[in-house]
Amino acid sequence: MDAGIESERRAAAPSHLPLTGVVVVDLSRYIAGPYCSMLMADAGATVIKVEPPRGEDTRSLEPYVADIDGSKVSAYFLRMNRNKRSVTLDLKSEPGQRALADLISRADVLLENYRPGVLARFGFDQERLSALNTGLVYCTISGFGHTKTPMRDRPAYNVVAEYEAGVYYQRDPNVAPAPIGPPVGDLFPALHALGGLLMALYRKAVTGQGGRVDIAMFDSMLSLNEIRSSYAKLYGRDWDPAAHPFYSPYGVFPVRDGHICIDVTTDPQWRGFCAAIGRPDLYALDGMATGPERVERFDSHIKGPLDAWLATQDRDLAVATLTEHHVPSAAIRHPGEALESDQSHARGMEVTVRSSGGAQVSTVGTPIKIDRWQDLPIHAAGADLGADTEAVLREVAGWDQAAIDHLLGRVLTATTPSEGAH
């Protein structure tokens, strides 16, 4: 990482960042693990990203942005690896394994998202990790968990976990199911991992003992899908996510310049809705007092007046009118428009991440706000490959220069084959 960027970032970091002093050894790749460790780095943790000598796979994934000298940098990698330190180790070599052991012995957290058994083949099974550091919080993120289950050893990316757990969009049974959009099969497990890590770190602070956090993407997707799974068990059929069996008006509706969402749940919201569309008389009609009654009578009593009102409305004006009457509603926005919105900027949610060579990408900041903690004004990307190896081995692992020179002389000529998906 460019020394100027790093020093500027550290100087700008408030001393009250909640995870200042926490050391994380991060062996993860792609999204689930890196997103979790990125949130920890945003919160002040020292995240040591350990990569093979040729770099993590996502360093070569499109789309690319250009450095000042025209060289390509992966926007994918920049987005997920800001504020981390890069160390390269060949984990198939004895010096590489020794370096990792020394880092783990001094770390608070070890995070990885290999398939079950991969880290053990490098010589780091649970027994050895516990021997190296009794206070270590060891977190794994895998497709189906590390306990012995029918699917444990299957490789998994986000869509595998999503479909296996019934997380998909299918309004028309005659059309094939489709992903719901964002890679929730990665992002939601990352948040569960973060929660589990913080729980385990709190227990460590109380007892001095570390622990194991075992996150399965499949489990997280079942948790995300709780309402549809529960309804399916309760009623013997799926719940249409574009409608609602108990609330009305509910859903997405067209206006003159786009679409809006309306979600009327309570009686005061129903009264406000009727006033907002200029039909207070609807509120007085018999058989419309509850959500299920309005669901049953939507087509016959509500749809006509609502459509007539929507036909005269622009998107933002309609939402403003509904909001004035305390009706939950939203403009349906393009993701780029949402990121650039006044609300996003007011919350500090659009940030720019840049590489040491000047490549930059606009992305989403941390959604976790605690007291006075603000997003760091400098969002440095993951360091140039291996740029922090020497400093980290000296500062964290406690190695002397002779040991560092020996390691670097061997590691920089080594290669590490990919271990595949999670």
Coordinates of C-alpha atoms in Angstrom, one line a residue:
M1 CA 0.0 0.0 0.0
D2 CA 1.2 3.5 -0.7
A3 CA 2.9 4.8 2.4
G4 CA 1.1 8.2 2.1
I5 CA -2.4 6.6 1.9
E6 CA -1.7 4.3 4.9
S7 CA -0.2 6.9 7.1
E8 CA -3.1 9.3 6.3
R9 CA -5.6 6.6 7.0
R10 CA -4.1 5.7 10.4
A11 CA -3.7 9.4 11.4
A12 CA -7.4 9.9 10.5
A13 CA -8.6 6.9 12.4
P14 CA -10.4 7.9 15.6
S15 CA -9.0 6.4 18.8
H16 CA -12.4 5.2 19.8
L17 CA -13.0 2.8 16.9
P18 CA -14.7 -0.2 18.6
L19 CA -12.3 -2.9 17.3
T20 CA -9.0 -1.0 17.7
G21 CA -6.4 -3.5 19.0
V22 CA -8.1 -6.6 17.7
V23 CA -5.9 -8.6 15.3
V24 CA -7.5 -10.7 12.6
V25 CA -5.7 -13.2 10.5
D26 CA -7.9 -13.5 7.4
L27 CA -7.4 -16.5 5.0
S28 CA -10.8 -15.9 3.3
R29 CA -11.5 -15.3 -0.4
Y30 CA -14.3 -14.0 -2.6
I31 CA -17.1 -12.4 -0.7
A32 CA -18.4 -14.0 2.5
G33 CA -15.2 -13.9 4.5
P34 CA -13.7 -10.7 3.0
Y35 CA -17.0 -8.8 3.6
C36 CA -16.9 -9.9 7.2
S37 CA -13.3 -8.9 7.7
M38 CA -13.8 -5.6 5.8
L39 CA -16.5 -4.6 8.4
M40 CA -14.0 -5.4 11.1
A41 CA -11.3 -3.4 9.4
D42 CA -13.7 -0.5 9.1
A43 CA -14.2 -0.8 12.8
G44 CA -10.5 -0.4 13.5
A45 CA -9.3 -4.0 13.7
T46 CA -5.9 -4.9 12.2
V47 CA -6.9 -7.3 9.4
I48 CA -4.0 -9.3 8.0
K49 CA -5.0 -10.7 4.7
V50 CA -2.9 -13.8 4.0
E51 CA -2.8 -14.6 0.3
P52 CA -0.9 -17.2 -1.7
P53 CA 2.2 -15.8 -3.6
R54 CA 0.2 -15.3 -6.8
G55 CA -2.6 -13.5 -4.9
E56 CA -6.2 -14.1 -4.0
D57 CA -8.3 -15.2 -7.0
T58 CA -10.4 -12.1 -7.0
R59 CA -7.4 -9.9 -7.8
S60 CA -7.8 -11.1 -11.4
L61 CA -11.6 -10.9 -11.6
E62 CA -13.4 -8.3 -13.7
P63 CA -14.5 -5.6 -13.8
Y64 CA -11.3 -3.7 -13.8
V65 CA -10.4 -0.1 -13.1
A66 CA -7.1 1.5 -14.3
D67 CA -4.2 2.8 -12.2
I68 CA -2.6 6.1 -13.2
D69 CA 0.0 4.1 -15.3
G70 CA -2.8 2.3 -17.1
S71 CA -2.4 -1.1 -15.3
K72 CA -5.5 -3.0 -14.5
V73 CA -6.8 -3.4 -11.0
S74 CA -9.8 -5.6 -10.0
A75 CA -12.7 -3.5 -8.8
Y76 CA -14.1 -6.7 -7.2
F77 CA -10.9 -6.9 -5.1
L78 CA -10.9 -3.2 -4.2
R79 CA -14.5 -3.3 -3.0
M80 CA -14.0 -6.1 -0.5
N81 CA -10.5 -5.6 0.8
R82 CA -10.2 -1.9 1.9
N83 CA -8.2 -1.1 5.0
K84 CA -6.5 -4.5 5.2
R85 CA -2.8 -5.5 5.2
S86 CA -1.5 -8.0 2.6
V87 CA 0.8 -10.8 3.5
T88 CA 1.8 -13.5 1.1
L89 CA 2.6 -17.0 2.4
D90 CA 3.0 -20.4 0.7
L91 CA 1.1 -22.5 3.1
K92 CA 2.4 -25.7 1.4
S93 CA 6.0 -24.8 2.6
E94 CA 7.4 -25.2 6.0
P95 CA 8.5 -21.6 6.4
G96 CA 5.0 -20.4 5.3
Q97 CA 3.3 -22.7 7.8
R98 CA 5.7 -21.5 10.5
A99 CA 4.9 -17.9 9.7
L100 CA 1.2 -18.5 9.8
A101 CA 1.5 -20.4 13.1
D102 CA 3.3 -17.4 14.7
L103 CA 0.7 -15.0 13.4
I104 CA -2.1 -17.2 14.8
S105 CA -0.4 -17.5 18.1
R106 CA -0.6 -13.7 18.5
A107 CA -4.0 -13.0 16.9
D108 CA -7.4 -12.6 18.4
V109 CA -9.3 -14.0 15.4
L110 CA -8.7 -16.5 12.6
L111 CA -11.2 -16.3 9.7
E112 CA -11.3 -18.7 6.7
N113 CA -13.8 -19.9 4.2
Y114 CA -12.1 -23.0 2.7
R115 CA -14.0 -26.2 2.4
P116 CA -13.9 -28.3 5.5
G117 CA -10.6 -30.1 6.0
V118 CA -8.5 -27.8 3.7
L119 CA -6.8 -25.9 6.6
A120 CA -6.2 -29.1 8.4
R121 CA -4.3 -30.4 5.4
F122 CA -2.0 -27.4 5.8
G123 CA -1.3 -28.6 9.3
F124 CA -3.8 -26.4 11.2
D125 CA -6.6 -28.6 12.6
Q126 CA -8.6 -27.5 15.6
E127 CA -6.3 -29.3 18.1
R128 CA -3.3 -27.4 16.8
L129 CA -5.0 -24.1 16.6
S130 CA -6.1 -24.5 20.3
A131 CA -2.5 -25.4 21.2
L132 CA -1.1 -22.4 19.4
N133 CA -3.5 -19.9 21.1
T134 CA -6.1 -20.9 23.8
G135 CA -7.7 -17.4 23.4
L136 CA -8.1 -17.7 19.6
V137 CA -11.6 -17.1 18.1
Y138 CA -11.6 -19.3 15.0
C139 CA -14.4 -18.6 12.5
T140 CA -15.1 -20.7 9.5
I141 CA -17.6 -19.9 6.7
S142 CA -18.5 -22.8 4.4
G143 CA -21.4 -23.9 2.3
F144 CA -22.8 -26.4 4.7
G145 CA -20.8 -26.2 7.9
H146 CA -18.0 -28.2 9.4
T147 CA -20.1 -30.7 11.4
K148 CA -20.7 -34.1 9.8
T149 CA -23.7 -33.7 7.5
P150 CA -24.8 -35.1 4.2
M151 CA -23.7 -31.9 2.3
R152 CA -20.6 -30.9 4.3
D153 CA -18.0 -31.6 1.7
R154 CA -19.8 -30.0 -1.3
P155 CA -18.3 -26.8 -2.8
A156 CA -20.6 -23.8 -2.7
Y157 CA -21.0 -20.3 -3.9
N158 CA -23.8 -18.1 -2.9
V159 CA -26.4 -19.4 -5.4
V160 CA -25.8 -23.0 -4.3
A161 CA -26.7 -22.1 -0.7
E162 CA -29.6 -19.9 -1.8
Y163 CA -31.3 -22.5 -4.0
E164 CA -30.7 -25.4 -1.5
A165 CA -32.4 -23.3 1.2
G166 CA -35.3 -22.2 -1.0
V167 CA -34.2 -18.6 -1.4
Y168 CA -35.2 -17.5 -4.9
Y169 CA -37.7 -15.5 -6.8
Q170 CA -40.5 -17.1 -8.8
R171 CA -43.8 -15.3 -9.2
D172 CA -44.9 -17.4 -12.1
P173 CA -44.7 -21.2 -11.5
N174 CA -44.3 -21.7 -15.3
V175 CA -41.1 -19.7 -15.3
A176 CA -37.8 -21.0 -13.9
P177 CA -36.8 -19.8 -10.4
A178 CA -34.2 -16.9 -10.5
P179 CA -31.8 -15.5 -7.9
I180 CA -33.3 -12.7 -5.8
G181 CA -30.6 -10.3 -6.9
P182 CA -27.8 -9.4 -4.4
P183 CA -25.5 -12.3 -3.4
V184 CA -27.3 -12.8 -0.1
G185 CA -25.8 -16.3 0.1
D186 CA -22.5 -14.6 0.8
L187 CA -23.5 -11.4 2.5
F188 CA -25.9 -12.8 5.1
P189 CA -23.5 -15.5 6.3
A190 CA -20.8 -12.8 6.6
L191 CA -23.1 -10.8 9.0
H192 CA -23.8 -14.0 11.0
A193 CA -20.0 -14.6 11.1
L194 CA -19.5 -11.0 12.4
G195 CA -22.1 -11.5 15.0
G196 CA -20.7 -14.8 16.1
L197 CA -17.2 -13.4 16.2
L198 CA -18.2 -10.5 18.4
M199 CA -20.1 -12.9 20.7
A200 CA -17.0 -15.1 21.0
L201 CA -14.8 -12.1 21.6
Y202 CA -17.0 -10.9 24.4
R203 CA -16.9 -14.4 26.0
K204 CA -13.1 -14.3 25.6
A205 CA -13.0 -11.0 27.4
V206 CA -15.0 -12.5 30.3
T207 CA -13.4 -16.0 30.5
G208 CA -10.1 -15.7 28.6
Q209 CA -11.0 -18.6 26.5
G210 CA -11.4 -18.5 22.7
G211 CA -13.8 -20.6 20.7
R212 CA -15.1 -21.9 17.4
V213 CA -17.6 -20.1 15.2
D214 CA -19.0 -22.4 12.5
I215 CA -21.1 -20.6 10.0
A216 CA -22.8 -22.5 7.2
M217 CA -24.1 -20.5 4.2
F218 CA -27.0 -22.9 4.0
D219 CA -28.0 -22.3 7.7
S220 CA -27.9 -18.5 7.1
M221 CA -30.1 -18.8 4.1
L222 CA -32.7 -20.9 6.0
S223 CA -32.6 -18.1 8.7
L224 CA -33.0 -15.4 6.0
N225 CA -36.0 -17.3 4.6
E226 CA -37.6 -17.9 7.9
I227 CA -41.0 -16.3 7.1
R228 CA -41.5 -18.2 3.8
S229 CA -40.3 -21.5 5.3
S230 CA -42.6 -21.1 8.4
Y231 CA -45.6 -20.2 6.2
A232 CA -44.9 -23.2 4.0
K233 CA -44.9 -25.5 7.0
L234 CA -48.0 -23.8 8.5
Y235 CA -50.1 -23.6 5.4
G236 CA -48.6 -26.3 3.2
R237 CA -47.9 -23.8 0.4
D238 CA -45.4 -21.0 -0.5
W239 CA -46.0 -17.4 0.2
D240 CA -45.9 -15.1 -2.8
P241 CA -43.3 -12.4 -1.8
A242 CA -44.8 -9.9 -4.2
A243 CA -48.2 -10.1 -2.3
H244 CA -49.0 -10.5 1.3
P245 CA -51.7 -12.8 2.8
F246 CA -52.5 -10.5 5.8
Y247 CA -51.7 -6.9 4.7
S248 CA -53.3 -4.6 2.1
P249 CA -52.6 -2.4 0.2
Y250 CA -49.1 -4.1 -0.1
G251 CA -46.7 -4.3 -3.0
V252 CA -45.3 -2.5 -6.0
F253 CA -47.4 -0.1 -8.0
P254 CA -46.8 1.9 -11.2
V255 CA -46.8 5.7 -11.3
R256 CA -46.2 8.1 -14.2
D257 CA -42.4 8.0 -14.0
G258 CA -41.7 4.6 -12.4
H259 CA -42.9 2.5 -9.5
I260 CA -43.5 2.9 -5.8
C261 CA -43.9 0.4 -2.9
I262 CA -46.7 0.7 -0.4
D263 CA -47.0 -1.3 2.8
V264 CA -50.2 -0.7 4.9
T265 CA -50.2 -2.8 8.0
T266 CA -52.0 -1.0 10.9
D267 CA -55.4 0.6 11.2
P268 CA -53.9 4.2 11.5
Q269 CA -51.9 3.5 8.3
W270 CA -55.1 2.4 6.5
R271 CA -56.8 5.6 7.6
G272 CA -53.8 7.6 6.4
F273 CA -53.7 5.8 3.1
C274 CA -57.4 6.5 2.4
A275 CA -56.8 10.2 3.2
A276 CA -53.6 10.4 1.0
I277 CA -55.4 9.1 -2.1
G278 CA -58.4 11.4 -1.5
R279 CA -60.8 8.7 -0.6
P280 CA -61.5 9.0 3.2
D281 CA -64.8 7.3 2.5
L282 CA -63.0 3.9 2.0
Y283 CA -62.0 3.9 5.6
A284 CA -65.7 3.9 6.7
L285 CA -66.7 0.9 4.5
D286 CA -67.8 -2.3 6.3
G287 CA -65.6 -5.3 6.0
M288 CA -62.3 -3.3 5.5
A289 CA -61.2 -3.0 9.1
T290 CA -58.5 -5.7 9.1
G291 CA -55.6 -6.6 6.8
P292 CA -57.1 -10.0 5.7
E293 CA -60.4 -8.3 4.9
R294 CA -58.7 -5.7 2.8
V295 CA -56.7 -8.5 1.0
E296 CA -60.0 -10.2 0.1
R297 CA -61.6 -7.0 -1.1
F298 CA -58.5 -5.4 -2.7
D299 CA -59.6 -6.0 -6.3
S300 CA -63.2 -5.1 -5.8
H301 CA -62.9 -2.0 -3.5
I302 CA -59.3 -0.7 -3.3
K303 CA -57.6 -1.3 -6.7
G304 CA -59.7 1.1 -8.7
P305 CA -59.4 4.2 -6.5
L306 CA -55.7 3.4 -6.0
D307 CA -55.0 3.1 -9.7
A308 CA -56.8 6.3 -10.4
W309 CA -54.7 8.2 -7.9
L310 CA -51.4 6.6 -9.0
A311 CA -52.1 7.6 -12.6
T312 CA -51.8 11.3 -11.6
Q313 CA -48.7 10.9 -9.5
D314 CA -44.9 11.1 -10.1
R315 CA -42.8 8.8 -8.0
D316 CA -41.3 11.1 -5.4
L317 CA -44.5 13.2 -5.0
A318 CA -46.5 10.1 -4.4
V319 CA -44.1 8.9 -1.7
A320 CA -44.0 12.4 -0.1
T321 CA -47.8 12.4 0.1
L322 CA -48.1 9.0 1.6
T323 CA -45.3 9.8 4.0
E324 CA -47.1 13.0 5.1
H325 CA -50.0 10.7 6.1
H326 CA -47.7 8.3 7.9
V327 CA -48.0 5.5 5.3
P328 CA -44.9 3.4 4.9
S329 CA -43.9 3.8 1.2
A330 CA -40.8 3.9 -1.0
A331 CA -39.7 5.0 -4.4
I332 CA -38.3 2.1 -6.4
R333 CA -34.7 3.3 -7.2
H334 CA -31.9 2.0 -9.4
P335 CA -29.1 0.8 -7.1
G336 CA -26.8 3.5 -8.4
E337 CA -29.4 6.2 -7.8
A338 CA -29.8 4.9 -4.2
L339 CA -26.1 5.0 -3.5
E340 CA -25.9 8.6 -4.8
S341 CA -29.0 9.7 -2.9
D342 CA -29.1 12.5 -0.3
Q343 CA -30.0 9.9 2.3
S344 CA -27.0 7.7 1.4
H345 CA -24.6 10.7 1.6
A346 CA -26.1 12.0 4.8
R347 CA -25.4 8.6 6.4
G348 CA -21.9 8.4 4.9
M349 CA -22.8 5.3 2.9
E350 CA -21.0 6.2 -0.4
V351 CA -17.2 5.9 -0.1
T352 CA -14.4 5.8 -2.6
V353 CA -11.8 3.1 -2.3
R354 CA -8.5 3.6 -4.2
S355 CA -5.4 1.5 -4.8
S356 CA -1.9 2.7 -4.2
G357 CA -1.6 3.3 -8.0
G358 CA -4.6 5.6 -8.1
A359 CA -7.3 3.3 -9.3
Q360 CA -10.5 4.0 -7.5
V361 CA -14.1 2.7 -7.2
S362 CA -17.2 4.1 -5.6
T363 CA -18.8 1.6 -3.2
V364 CA -20.8 1.2 -0.1
G365 CA -19.5 2.2 3.3
T366 CA -20.1 0.4 6.6
P367 CA -23.7 0.3 7.7
I368 CA -22.8 0.0 11.4
K369 CA -22.8 3.3 13.3
I370 CA -21.7 3.4 16.9
D371 CA -21.7 6.7 19.0
R372 CA -19.3 9.2 17.4
W373 CA -17.7 6.6 15.0
Q374 CA -17.7 7.8 11.4
D375 CA -16.5 6.2 8.3
L376 CA -12.8 6.8 7.9
P377 CA -12.2 9.6 5.4
I378 CA -9.5 7.6 3.7
H379 CA -10.6 4.2 2.4
A380 CA -7.4 2.5 1.3
A381 CA -7.8 -0.7 -0.7
G382 CA -6.2 -4.0 0.2
A383 CA -2.4 -3.4 -0.1
D384 CA -0.4 -4.3 -3.2
L385 CA 0.1 -8.0 -3.1
G386 CA 2.5 -8.9 -0.3
A387 CA 3.3 -5.3 0.5
D388 CA 2.9 -5.8 4.2
T389 CA 4.6 -9.2 4.6
E390 CA 7.8 -8.0 6.1
A391 CA 6.2 -5.4 8.4
V392 CA 3.6 -7.8 9.7
L393 CA 6.1 -10.6 10.3
R394 CA 8.2 -8.2 12.3
E395 CA 5.4 -6.3 14.2
V396 CA 2.9 -9.1 14.8
A397 CA 4.8 -12.4 14.5
G398 CA 7.9 -11.1 16.2
W399 CA 10.4 -12.4 13.6
D400 CA 13.9 -11.0 13.2
Q401 CA 15.3 -9.8 9.9
A402 CA 17.2 -13.0 9.2
A403 CA 14.1 -15.1 9.4
I404 CA 12.1 -12.7 7.3
D405 CA 14.8 -12.6 4.6
H406 CA 14.9 -16.4 4.6
L407 CA 11.1 -16.7 4.2
L408 CA 10.8 -14.1 1.5
G409 CA 13.6 -15.6 -0.5
R410 CA 11.8 -18.9 -0.7
V411 CA 8.2 -17.8 -0.8
L412 CA 8.4 -15.3 -3.7
T413 CA 9.3 -18.2 -6.0
A414 CA 6.7 -20.6 -4.8
T415 CA 3.2 -21.2 -6.2
T416 CA 0.0 -22.4 -4.4
P417 CA -2.7 -24.1 -6.5
S418 CA -6.2 -23.0 -5.9
E419 CA -8.3 -25.0 -3.4
G420 CA -11.5 -24.3 -5.3
A421 CA -14.8 -22.9 -4.0
H422 CA -15.7 -22.5 -0.3

